[in-house]
Short mmCIF file of C-alpha atoms in Angstrom, two decimals:
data_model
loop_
_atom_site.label_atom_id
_atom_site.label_comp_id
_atom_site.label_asym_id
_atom_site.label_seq_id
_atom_site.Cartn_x
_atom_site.Cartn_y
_atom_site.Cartn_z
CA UNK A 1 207.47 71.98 153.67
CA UNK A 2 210.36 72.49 155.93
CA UNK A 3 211.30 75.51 157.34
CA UNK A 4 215.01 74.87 156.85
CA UNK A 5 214.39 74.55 152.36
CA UNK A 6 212.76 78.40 152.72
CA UNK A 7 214.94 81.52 152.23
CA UNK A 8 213.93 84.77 152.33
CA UNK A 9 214.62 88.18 150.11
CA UNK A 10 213.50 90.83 152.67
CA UNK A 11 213.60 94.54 151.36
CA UNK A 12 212.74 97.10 153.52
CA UNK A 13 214.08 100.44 154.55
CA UNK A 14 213.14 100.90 158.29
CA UNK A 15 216.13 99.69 160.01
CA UNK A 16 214.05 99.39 162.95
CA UNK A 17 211.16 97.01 160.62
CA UNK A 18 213.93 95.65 158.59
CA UNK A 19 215.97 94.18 161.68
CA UNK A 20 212.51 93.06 163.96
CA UNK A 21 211.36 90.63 160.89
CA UNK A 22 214.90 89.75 160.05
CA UNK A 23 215.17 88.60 163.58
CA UNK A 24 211.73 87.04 163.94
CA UNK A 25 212.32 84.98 160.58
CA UNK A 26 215.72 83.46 161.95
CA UNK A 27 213.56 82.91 165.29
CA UNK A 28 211.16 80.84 162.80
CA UNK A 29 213.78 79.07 161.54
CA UNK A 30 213.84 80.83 158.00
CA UNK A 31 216.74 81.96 156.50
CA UNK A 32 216.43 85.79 155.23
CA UNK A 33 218.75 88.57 153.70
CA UNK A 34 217.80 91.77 154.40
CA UNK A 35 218.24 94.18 152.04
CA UNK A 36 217.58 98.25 153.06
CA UNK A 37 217.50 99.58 149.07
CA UNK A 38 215.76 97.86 146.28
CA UNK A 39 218.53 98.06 144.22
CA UNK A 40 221.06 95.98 146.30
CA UNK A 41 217.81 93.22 146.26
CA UNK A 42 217.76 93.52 142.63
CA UNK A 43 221.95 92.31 143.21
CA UNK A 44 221.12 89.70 145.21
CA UNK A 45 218.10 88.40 143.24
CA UNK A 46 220.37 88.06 140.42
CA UNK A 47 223.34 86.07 142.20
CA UNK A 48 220.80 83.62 144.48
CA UNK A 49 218.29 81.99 144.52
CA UNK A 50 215.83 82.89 147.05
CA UNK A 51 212.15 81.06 148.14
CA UNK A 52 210.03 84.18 148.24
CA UNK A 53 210.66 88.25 148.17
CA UNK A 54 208.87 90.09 150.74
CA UNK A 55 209.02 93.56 149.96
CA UNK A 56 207.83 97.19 150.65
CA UNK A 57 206.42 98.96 147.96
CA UNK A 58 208.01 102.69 148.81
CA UNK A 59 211.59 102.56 148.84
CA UNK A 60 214.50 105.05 148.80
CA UNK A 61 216.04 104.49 145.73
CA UNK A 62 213.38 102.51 143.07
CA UNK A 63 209.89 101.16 144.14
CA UNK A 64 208.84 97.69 144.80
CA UNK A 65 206.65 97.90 141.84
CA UNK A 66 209.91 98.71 139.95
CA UNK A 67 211.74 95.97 141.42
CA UNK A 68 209.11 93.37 140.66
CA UNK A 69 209.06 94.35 136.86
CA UNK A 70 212.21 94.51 136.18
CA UNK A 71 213.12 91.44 137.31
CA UNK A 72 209.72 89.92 135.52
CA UNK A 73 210.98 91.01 132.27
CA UNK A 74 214.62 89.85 132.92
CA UNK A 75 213.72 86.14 133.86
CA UNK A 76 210.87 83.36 133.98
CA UNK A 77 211.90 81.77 137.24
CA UNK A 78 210.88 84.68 139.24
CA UNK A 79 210.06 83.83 143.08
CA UNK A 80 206.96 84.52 144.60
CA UNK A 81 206.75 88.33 145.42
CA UNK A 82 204.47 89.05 148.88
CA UNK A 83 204.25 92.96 148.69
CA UNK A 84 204.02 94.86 152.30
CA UNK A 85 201.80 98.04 151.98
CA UNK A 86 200.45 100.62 154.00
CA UNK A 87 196.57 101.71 153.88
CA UNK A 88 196.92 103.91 151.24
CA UNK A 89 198.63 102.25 148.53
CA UNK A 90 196.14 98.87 148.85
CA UNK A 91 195.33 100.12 144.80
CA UNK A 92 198.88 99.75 143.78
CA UNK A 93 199.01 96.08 145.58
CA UNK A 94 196.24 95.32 144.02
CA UNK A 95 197.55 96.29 140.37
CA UNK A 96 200.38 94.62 140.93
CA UNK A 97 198.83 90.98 141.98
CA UNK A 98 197.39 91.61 138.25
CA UNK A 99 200.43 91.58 137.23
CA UNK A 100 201.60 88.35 138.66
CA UNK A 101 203.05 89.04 142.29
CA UNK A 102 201.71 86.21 144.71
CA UNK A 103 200.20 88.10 147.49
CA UNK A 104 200.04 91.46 149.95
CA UNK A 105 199.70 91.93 153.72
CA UNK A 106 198.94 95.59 154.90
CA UNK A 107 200.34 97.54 157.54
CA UNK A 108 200.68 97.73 160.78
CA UNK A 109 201.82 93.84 160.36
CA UNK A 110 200.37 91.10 161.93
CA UNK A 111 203.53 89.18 161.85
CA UNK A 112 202.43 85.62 162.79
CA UNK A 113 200.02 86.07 159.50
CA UNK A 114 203.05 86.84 157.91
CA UNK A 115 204.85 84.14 158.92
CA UNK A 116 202.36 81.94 157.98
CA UNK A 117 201.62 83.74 154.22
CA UNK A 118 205.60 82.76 153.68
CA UNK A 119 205.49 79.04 154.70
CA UNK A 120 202.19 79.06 152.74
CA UNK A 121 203.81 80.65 149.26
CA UNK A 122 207.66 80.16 149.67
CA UNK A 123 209.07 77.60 147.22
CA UNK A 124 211.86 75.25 148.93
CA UNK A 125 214.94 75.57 148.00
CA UNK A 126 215.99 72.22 146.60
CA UNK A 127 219.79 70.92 148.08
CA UNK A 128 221.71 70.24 145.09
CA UNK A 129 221.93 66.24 144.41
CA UNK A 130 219.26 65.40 146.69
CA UNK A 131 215.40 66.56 146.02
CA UNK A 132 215.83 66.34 142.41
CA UNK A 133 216.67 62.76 142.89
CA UNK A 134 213.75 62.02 145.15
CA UNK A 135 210.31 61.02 145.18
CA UNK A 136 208.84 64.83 146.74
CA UNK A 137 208.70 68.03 149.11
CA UNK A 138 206.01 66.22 151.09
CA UNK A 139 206.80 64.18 154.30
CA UNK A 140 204.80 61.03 152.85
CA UNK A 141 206.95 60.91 150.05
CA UNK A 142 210.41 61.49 151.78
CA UNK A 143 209.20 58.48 154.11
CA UNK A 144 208.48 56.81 151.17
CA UNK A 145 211.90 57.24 149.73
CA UNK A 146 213.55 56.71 153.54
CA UNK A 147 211.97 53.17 153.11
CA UNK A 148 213.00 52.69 149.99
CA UNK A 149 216.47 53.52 151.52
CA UNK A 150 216.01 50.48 153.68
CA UNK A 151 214.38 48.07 151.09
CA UNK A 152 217.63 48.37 148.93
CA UNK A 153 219.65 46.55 150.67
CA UNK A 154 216.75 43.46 150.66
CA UNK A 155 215.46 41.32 148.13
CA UNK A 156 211.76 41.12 149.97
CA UNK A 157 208.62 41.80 147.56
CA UNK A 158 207.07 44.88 147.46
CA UNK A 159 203.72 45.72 147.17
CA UNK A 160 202.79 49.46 146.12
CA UNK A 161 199.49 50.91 145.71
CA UNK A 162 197.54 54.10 145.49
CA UNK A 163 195.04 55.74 142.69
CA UNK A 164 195.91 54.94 138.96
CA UNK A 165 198.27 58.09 138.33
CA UNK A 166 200.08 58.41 141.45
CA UNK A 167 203.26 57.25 140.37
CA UNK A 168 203.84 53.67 141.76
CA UNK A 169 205.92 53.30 138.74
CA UNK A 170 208.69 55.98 139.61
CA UNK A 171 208.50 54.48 142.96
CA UNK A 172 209.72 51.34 141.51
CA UNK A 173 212.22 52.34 139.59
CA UNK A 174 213.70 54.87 142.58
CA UNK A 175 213.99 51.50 144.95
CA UNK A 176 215.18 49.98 141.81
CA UNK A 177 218.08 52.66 140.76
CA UNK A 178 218.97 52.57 144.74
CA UNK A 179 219.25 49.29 145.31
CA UNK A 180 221.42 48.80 141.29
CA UNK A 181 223.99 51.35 142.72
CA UNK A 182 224.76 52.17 139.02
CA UNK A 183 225.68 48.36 138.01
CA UNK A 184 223.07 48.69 135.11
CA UNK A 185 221.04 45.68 135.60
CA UNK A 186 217.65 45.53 134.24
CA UNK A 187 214.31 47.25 134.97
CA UNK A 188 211.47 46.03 133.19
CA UNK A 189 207.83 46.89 133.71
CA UNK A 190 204.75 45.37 132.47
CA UNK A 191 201.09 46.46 132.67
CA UNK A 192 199.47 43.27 133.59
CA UNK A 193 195.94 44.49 132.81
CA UNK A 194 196.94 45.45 129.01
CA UNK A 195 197.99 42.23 127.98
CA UNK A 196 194.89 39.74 127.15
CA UNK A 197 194.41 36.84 129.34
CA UNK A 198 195.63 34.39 126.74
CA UNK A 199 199.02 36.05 126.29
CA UNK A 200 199.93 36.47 129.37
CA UNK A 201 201.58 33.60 130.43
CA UNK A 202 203.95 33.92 127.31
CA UNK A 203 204.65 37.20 127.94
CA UNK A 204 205.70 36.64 131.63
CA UNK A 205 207.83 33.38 131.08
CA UNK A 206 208.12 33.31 127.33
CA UNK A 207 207.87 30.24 124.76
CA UNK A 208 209.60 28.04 122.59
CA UNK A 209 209.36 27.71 118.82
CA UNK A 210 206.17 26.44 117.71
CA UNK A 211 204.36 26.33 121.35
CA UNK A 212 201.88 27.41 119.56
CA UNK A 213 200.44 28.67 116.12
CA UNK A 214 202.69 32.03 115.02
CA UNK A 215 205.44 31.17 117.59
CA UNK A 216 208.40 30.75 114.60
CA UNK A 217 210.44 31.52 117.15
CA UNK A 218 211.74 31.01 120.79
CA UNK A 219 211.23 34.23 122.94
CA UNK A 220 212.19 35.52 126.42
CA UNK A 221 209.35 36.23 128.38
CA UNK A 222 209.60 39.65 130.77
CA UNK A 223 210.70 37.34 133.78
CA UNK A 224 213.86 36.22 132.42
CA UNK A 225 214.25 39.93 130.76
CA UNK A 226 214.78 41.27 134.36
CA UNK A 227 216.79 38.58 135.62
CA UNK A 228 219.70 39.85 137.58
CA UNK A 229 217.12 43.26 138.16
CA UNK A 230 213.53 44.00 138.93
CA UNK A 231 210.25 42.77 137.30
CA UNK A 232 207.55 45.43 137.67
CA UNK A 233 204.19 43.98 137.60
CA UNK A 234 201.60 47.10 137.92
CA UNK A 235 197.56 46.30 137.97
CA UNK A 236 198.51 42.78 139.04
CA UNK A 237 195.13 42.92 140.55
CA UNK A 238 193.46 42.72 137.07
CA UNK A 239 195.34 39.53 136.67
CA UNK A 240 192.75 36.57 135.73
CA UNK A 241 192.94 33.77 138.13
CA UNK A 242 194.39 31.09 136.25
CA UNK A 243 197.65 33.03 136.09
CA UNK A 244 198.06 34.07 139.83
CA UNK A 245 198.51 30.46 140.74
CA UNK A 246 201.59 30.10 137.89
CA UNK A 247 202.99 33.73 139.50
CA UNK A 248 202.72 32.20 142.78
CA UNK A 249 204.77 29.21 142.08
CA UNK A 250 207.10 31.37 140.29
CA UNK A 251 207.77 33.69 143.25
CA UNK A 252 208.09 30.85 145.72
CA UNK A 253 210.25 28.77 143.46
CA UNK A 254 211.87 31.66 142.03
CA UNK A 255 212.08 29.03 138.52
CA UNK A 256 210.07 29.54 135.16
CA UNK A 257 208.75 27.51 132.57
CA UNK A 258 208.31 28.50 128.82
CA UNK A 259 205.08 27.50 126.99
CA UNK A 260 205.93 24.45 125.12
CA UNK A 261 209.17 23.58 127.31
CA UNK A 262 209.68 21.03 129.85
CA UNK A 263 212.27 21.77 132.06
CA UNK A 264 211.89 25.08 134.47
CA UNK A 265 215.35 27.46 134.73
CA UNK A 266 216.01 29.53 137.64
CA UNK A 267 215.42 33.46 138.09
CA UNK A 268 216.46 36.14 140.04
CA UNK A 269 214.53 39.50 140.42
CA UNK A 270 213.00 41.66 142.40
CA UNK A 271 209.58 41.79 142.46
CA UNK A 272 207.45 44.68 142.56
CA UNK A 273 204.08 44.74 142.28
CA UNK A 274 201.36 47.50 141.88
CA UNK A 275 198.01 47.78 141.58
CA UNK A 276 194.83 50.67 141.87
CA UNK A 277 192.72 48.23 143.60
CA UNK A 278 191.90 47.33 147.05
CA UNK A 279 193.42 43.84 147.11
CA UNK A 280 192.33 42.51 150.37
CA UNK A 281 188.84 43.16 149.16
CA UNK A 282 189.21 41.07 145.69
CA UNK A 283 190.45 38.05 148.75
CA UNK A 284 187.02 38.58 150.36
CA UNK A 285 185.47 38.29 146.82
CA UNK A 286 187.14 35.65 145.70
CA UNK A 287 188.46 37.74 143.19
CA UNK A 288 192.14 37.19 143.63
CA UNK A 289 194.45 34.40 145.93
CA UNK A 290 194.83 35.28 149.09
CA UNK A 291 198.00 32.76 149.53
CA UNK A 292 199.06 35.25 146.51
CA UNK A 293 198.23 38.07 148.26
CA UNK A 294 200.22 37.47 151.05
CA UNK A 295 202.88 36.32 149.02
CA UNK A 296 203.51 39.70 147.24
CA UNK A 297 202.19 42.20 150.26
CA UNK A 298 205.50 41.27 152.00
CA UNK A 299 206.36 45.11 152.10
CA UNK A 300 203.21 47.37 151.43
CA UNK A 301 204.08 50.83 150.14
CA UNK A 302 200.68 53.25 150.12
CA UNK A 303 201.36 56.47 147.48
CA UNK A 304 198.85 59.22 148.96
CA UNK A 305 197.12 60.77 145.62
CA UNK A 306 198.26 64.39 144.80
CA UNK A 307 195.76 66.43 146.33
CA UNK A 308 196.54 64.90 149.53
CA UNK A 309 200.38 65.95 149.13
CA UNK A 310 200.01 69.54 147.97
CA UNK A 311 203.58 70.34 148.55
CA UNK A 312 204.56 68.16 145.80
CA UNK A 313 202.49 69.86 142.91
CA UNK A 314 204.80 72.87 142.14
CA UNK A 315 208.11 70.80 142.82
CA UNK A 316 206.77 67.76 140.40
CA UNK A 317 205.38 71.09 137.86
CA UNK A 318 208.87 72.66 137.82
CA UNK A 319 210.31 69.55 136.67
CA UNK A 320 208.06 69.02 134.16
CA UNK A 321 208.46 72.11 133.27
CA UNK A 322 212.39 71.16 132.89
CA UNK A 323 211.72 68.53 130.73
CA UNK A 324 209.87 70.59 128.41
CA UNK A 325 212.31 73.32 128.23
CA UNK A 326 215.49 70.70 127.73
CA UNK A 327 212.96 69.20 124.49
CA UNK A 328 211.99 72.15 122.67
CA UNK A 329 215.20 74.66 123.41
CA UNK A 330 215.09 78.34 124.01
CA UNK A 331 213.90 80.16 127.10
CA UNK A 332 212.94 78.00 129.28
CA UNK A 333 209.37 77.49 130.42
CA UNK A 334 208.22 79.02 133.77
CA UNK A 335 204.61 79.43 135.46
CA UNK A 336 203.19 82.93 136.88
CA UNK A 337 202.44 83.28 139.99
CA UNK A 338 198.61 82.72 139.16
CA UNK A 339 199.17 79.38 137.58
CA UNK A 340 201.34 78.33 141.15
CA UNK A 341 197.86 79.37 142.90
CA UNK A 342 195.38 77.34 140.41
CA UNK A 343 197.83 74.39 139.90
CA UNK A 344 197.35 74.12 144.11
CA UNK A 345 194.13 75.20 143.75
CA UNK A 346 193.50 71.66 141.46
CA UNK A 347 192.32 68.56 142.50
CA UNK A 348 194.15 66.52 140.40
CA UNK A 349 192.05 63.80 140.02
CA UNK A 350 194.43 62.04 137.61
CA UNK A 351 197.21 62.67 140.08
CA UNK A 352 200.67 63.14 138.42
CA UNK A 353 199.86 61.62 134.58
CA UNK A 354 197.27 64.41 134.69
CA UNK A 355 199.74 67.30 135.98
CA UNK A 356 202.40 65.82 133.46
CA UNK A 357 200.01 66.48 130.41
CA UNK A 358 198.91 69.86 131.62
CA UNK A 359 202.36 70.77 131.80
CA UNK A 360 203.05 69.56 127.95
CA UNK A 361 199.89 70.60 126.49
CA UNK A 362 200.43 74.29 128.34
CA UNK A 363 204.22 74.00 126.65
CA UNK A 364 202.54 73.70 123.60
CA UNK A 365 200.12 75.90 123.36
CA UNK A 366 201.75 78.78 125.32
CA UNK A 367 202.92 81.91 123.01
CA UNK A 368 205.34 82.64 125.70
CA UNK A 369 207.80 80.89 128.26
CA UNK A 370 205.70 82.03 131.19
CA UNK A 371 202.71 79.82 131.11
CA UNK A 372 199.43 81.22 131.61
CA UNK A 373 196.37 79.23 134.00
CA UNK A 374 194.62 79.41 130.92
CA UNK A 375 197.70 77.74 129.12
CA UNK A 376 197.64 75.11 131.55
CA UNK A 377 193.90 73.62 132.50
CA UNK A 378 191.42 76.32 131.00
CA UNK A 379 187.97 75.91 132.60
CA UNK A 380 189.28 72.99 134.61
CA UNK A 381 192.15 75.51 136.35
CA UNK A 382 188.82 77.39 138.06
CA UNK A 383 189.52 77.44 141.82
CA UNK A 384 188.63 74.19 143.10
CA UNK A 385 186.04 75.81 146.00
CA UNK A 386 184.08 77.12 143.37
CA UNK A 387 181.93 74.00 143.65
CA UNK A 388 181.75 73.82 147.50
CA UNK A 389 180.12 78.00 147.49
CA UNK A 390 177.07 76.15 145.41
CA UNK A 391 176.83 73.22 148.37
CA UNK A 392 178.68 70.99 146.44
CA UNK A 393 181.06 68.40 148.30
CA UNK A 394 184.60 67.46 147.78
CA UNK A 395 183.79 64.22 146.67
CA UNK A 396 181.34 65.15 144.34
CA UNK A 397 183.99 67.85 143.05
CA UNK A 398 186.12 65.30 142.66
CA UNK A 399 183.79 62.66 140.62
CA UNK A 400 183.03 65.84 138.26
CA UNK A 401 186.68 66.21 137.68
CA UNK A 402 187.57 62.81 136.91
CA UNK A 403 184.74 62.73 134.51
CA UNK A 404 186.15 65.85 132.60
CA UNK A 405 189.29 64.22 132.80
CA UNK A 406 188.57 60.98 131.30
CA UNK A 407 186.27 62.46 128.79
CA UNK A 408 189.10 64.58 127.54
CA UNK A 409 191.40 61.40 127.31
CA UNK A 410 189.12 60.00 124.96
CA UNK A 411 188.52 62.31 123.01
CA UNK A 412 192.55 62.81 122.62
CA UNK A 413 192.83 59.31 121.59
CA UNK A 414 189.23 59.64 119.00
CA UNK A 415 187.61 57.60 121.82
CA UNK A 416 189.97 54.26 121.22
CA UNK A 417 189.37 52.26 124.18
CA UNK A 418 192.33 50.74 124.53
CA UNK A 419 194.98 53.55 123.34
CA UNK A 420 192.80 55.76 125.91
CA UNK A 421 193.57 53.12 128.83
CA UNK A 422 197.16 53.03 128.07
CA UNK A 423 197.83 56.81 127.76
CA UNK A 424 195.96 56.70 131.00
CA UNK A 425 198.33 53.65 132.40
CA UNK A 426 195.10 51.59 133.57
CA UNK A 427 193.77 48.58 132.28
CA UNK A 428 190.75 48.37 129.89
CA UNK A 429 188.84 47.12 132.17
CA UNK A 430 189.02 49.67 134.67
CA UNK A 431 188.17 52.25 131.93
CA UNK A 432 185.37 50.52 131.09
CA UNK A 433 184.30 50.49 134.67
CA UNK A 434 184.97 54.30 135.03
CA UNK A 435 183.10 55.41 132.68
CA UNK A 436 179.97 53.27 133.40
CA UNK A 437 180.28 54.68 136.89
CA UNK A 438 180.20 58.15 135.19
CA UNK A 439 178.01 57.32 132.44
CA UNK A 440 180.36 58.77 129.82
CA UNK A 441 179.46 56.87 126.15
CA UNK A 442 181.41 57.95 123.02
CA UNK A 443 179.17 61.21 121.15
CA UNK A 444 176.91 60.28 117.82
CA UNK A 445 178.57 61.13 114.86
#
């Protein structure tokens, strides 16, 4: 989180307080307005928006406490509110983090702690036509896009990987849109691993009529579907071996063949490739082509997984959040200030498909447009220490999450294996693996 994306409501009424922090915070490189009387910040809150309100609770004119409710009950999109308090009104802070504000310091100020309590709970402030656009708030994924920036102007292959969930998808189609410029051409994308060995080959290059029994018809296969655009190829690791040596002729050639034709036809696409797996492991194994591998790893684009990229989880929640509002009308959906704190609080073992669904199923359920933690992960949303205070590790944590996760999945989907894998956008095969690892087997009924 950049310091330059925060700004700050101050409201305080010692001139001498008010004008030391105001000072300090432009020193820091935050922006701040400081406001002596809570009901000129209750002006300003209403015309701008603002990263975070820091604000004394006794005031001249109303209280902080009065401030903070009014402006709860007048709007869902409230910004954080970190209460300053002297020693004796520690109660009132207190009753008011109950009723949704994000923190308190107390008095006399330690005002690095401060400092640090606002870069920790502001929200950045997104410039309009660019962060909504991109890939993130965190700097892996604004190198990410950079790079993508570069790749544009290239036809070279790219190779992006990263846990199932991550979004190596929107990656592809963000280095896709930037490198289109808004001519419209073609994005396909095609989960490799969900498409059985034997019709894979007619799915990538297509067949002629009566290639083979039920083919009453000649059909495009996804290759010449994207011609002129990009061809998406995610878990191309789960791809059997027979088939990486016809890809790698096609990339090298850049021609096709139908099943059942003779003659091969040009094609021009980008490639992009994905995959969950550790590829230069399945060379070692024997598992996949390493002339292949080399062939497609031209540009390698790692996607950290969400819990390593924490300043990405509110930003990627609020536009969920969007999404939801724009489907189902009315006041739009916002979180409380506890939800912020358990949705970073998360691991997210499913990464962003996992966030995505909390975010609908909380829109759902939710009896009001400010969603609830309870709304959003119930039991799961439980602070993710809790396990470390009982000796627990991270990694364990983590194995117990995904477990949960992908025992929830299944029992969405009535424990299909296949629907399962694609809600989850992985292959059958790795949910088969996953939940021999875990030991998860459907109930007896």
């Amino acid at each position: 989180m950049t310091a330059s994306t925060l700004r700050i409501c101050l409201v305080e009424d010692d001139e001498l307080m008010g004008e030391a922090l105001s000072e300090r915070f432009e020193m820091e490189g935050l922006a701040c307005d400081w406001h002596p009387r809570g009901k000129d910040a209750l002006l300003a809150l209403q015309r701008r928006r603002y990263s975070i309100v820091v604000s004394d609770i006794n005031l001249p004119d109303i209280s902080g406490e009065e401030l903070f409710i009014t402006l709860r009950e007048a709007r869902t999109d409230l910004p954080p509110f970190l209460f300053m308090t002297g020693y004796g009104a520690i109660d009132q802070a207190v009753r008011l983090l109950k009723l949704g504000a994000a923190d308190y310091v107390a008095k006399p100020l330690d005002v690095d702690a401060l400092v640090q309590r606002i870069r920790t709970l502001g929200r950045p402030l997104e410039p309009a036509g660019e962060a909504q656009d991109g890939l993130g708030l965190s700097p892996a994924m604004q190198a990410i896009d950079r790079m993508l920036g570069r790749l544009a102007t290239s036809d070279g292959t790219v190779l992006i990987t990263g846990e199932s969930g991550v979004g190596k998808e929107q990656v592809a189609r963000r280095l896709h849109a930037l490198a289109d410029g808004g001519r419209a051409r073609p994005f396909v994308a095609v989960n490799c691993g969900a498409i059985p060995d034997t019709l894979l080959e007619a799915e990538l290059f297509g067949f002629e009529k009566g290639a083979f029994t039920g083919a009453i018809k000649e059909r495009r296969g996804y290759f010449e579907q994207a011609d002129g655009g990009t061809l998406f190829l995610d878990e191309v690791g789960d791809m059997p071996p027979a088939m990486q040596v016809k890809l790698l002729r096609a990339i090298q050639e850049r021609t096709i063949t139908r099943v059942g034709a003779e003659n091969p036809f040009e094609v021009d696409v980008r490639l992009v490739c994905a995959t969950h797996e550790d590829l230069h492991r399945l060379v070692e194994t024997g598992r996949f082509r390493e002339d292949l591998y080399y062939r497609i790893n031209v540009i390698h684009l790692p996607i950290p997984p969400l819990r390593e990229r924490r300043e990405d989880i509110l930003w990627l929640a609020r536009r969920f959040l969007a999404e939801q509002s724009d489907k189902r009308g009315g006041t739009p959906f916002a979180l409380s200030a506890t939800a912020e704190r358990g949705l970073l609080a998360h691991p997210w073992p499913g990464n962003i498909r996992e966030l995505k669904h909390a975010i609908e199923r909380a829109c759902i359920l939710s009896e009001r447009p400010q969603i609830s933690p309870e709304a959003l992960l119930g039991e799961a949303l439980q602070p993710a220490l809790s396990g470390a205070l009982d000796g627990e590790t991270l990694a364990g944590h983590l194995e117990r999450c995904e477990k949960r996760y992908l025992e929830q999945a299944l029992s969405l989907q009535q424990w299909r294996i296949g629907d399962t894998a694609e809600a989850l956008g992985i292959s059958r095969k790795t949910l088969w693996e996953k939940m021999k690892k875990h030991g998860i087997a459907e109930p007896a009924r």
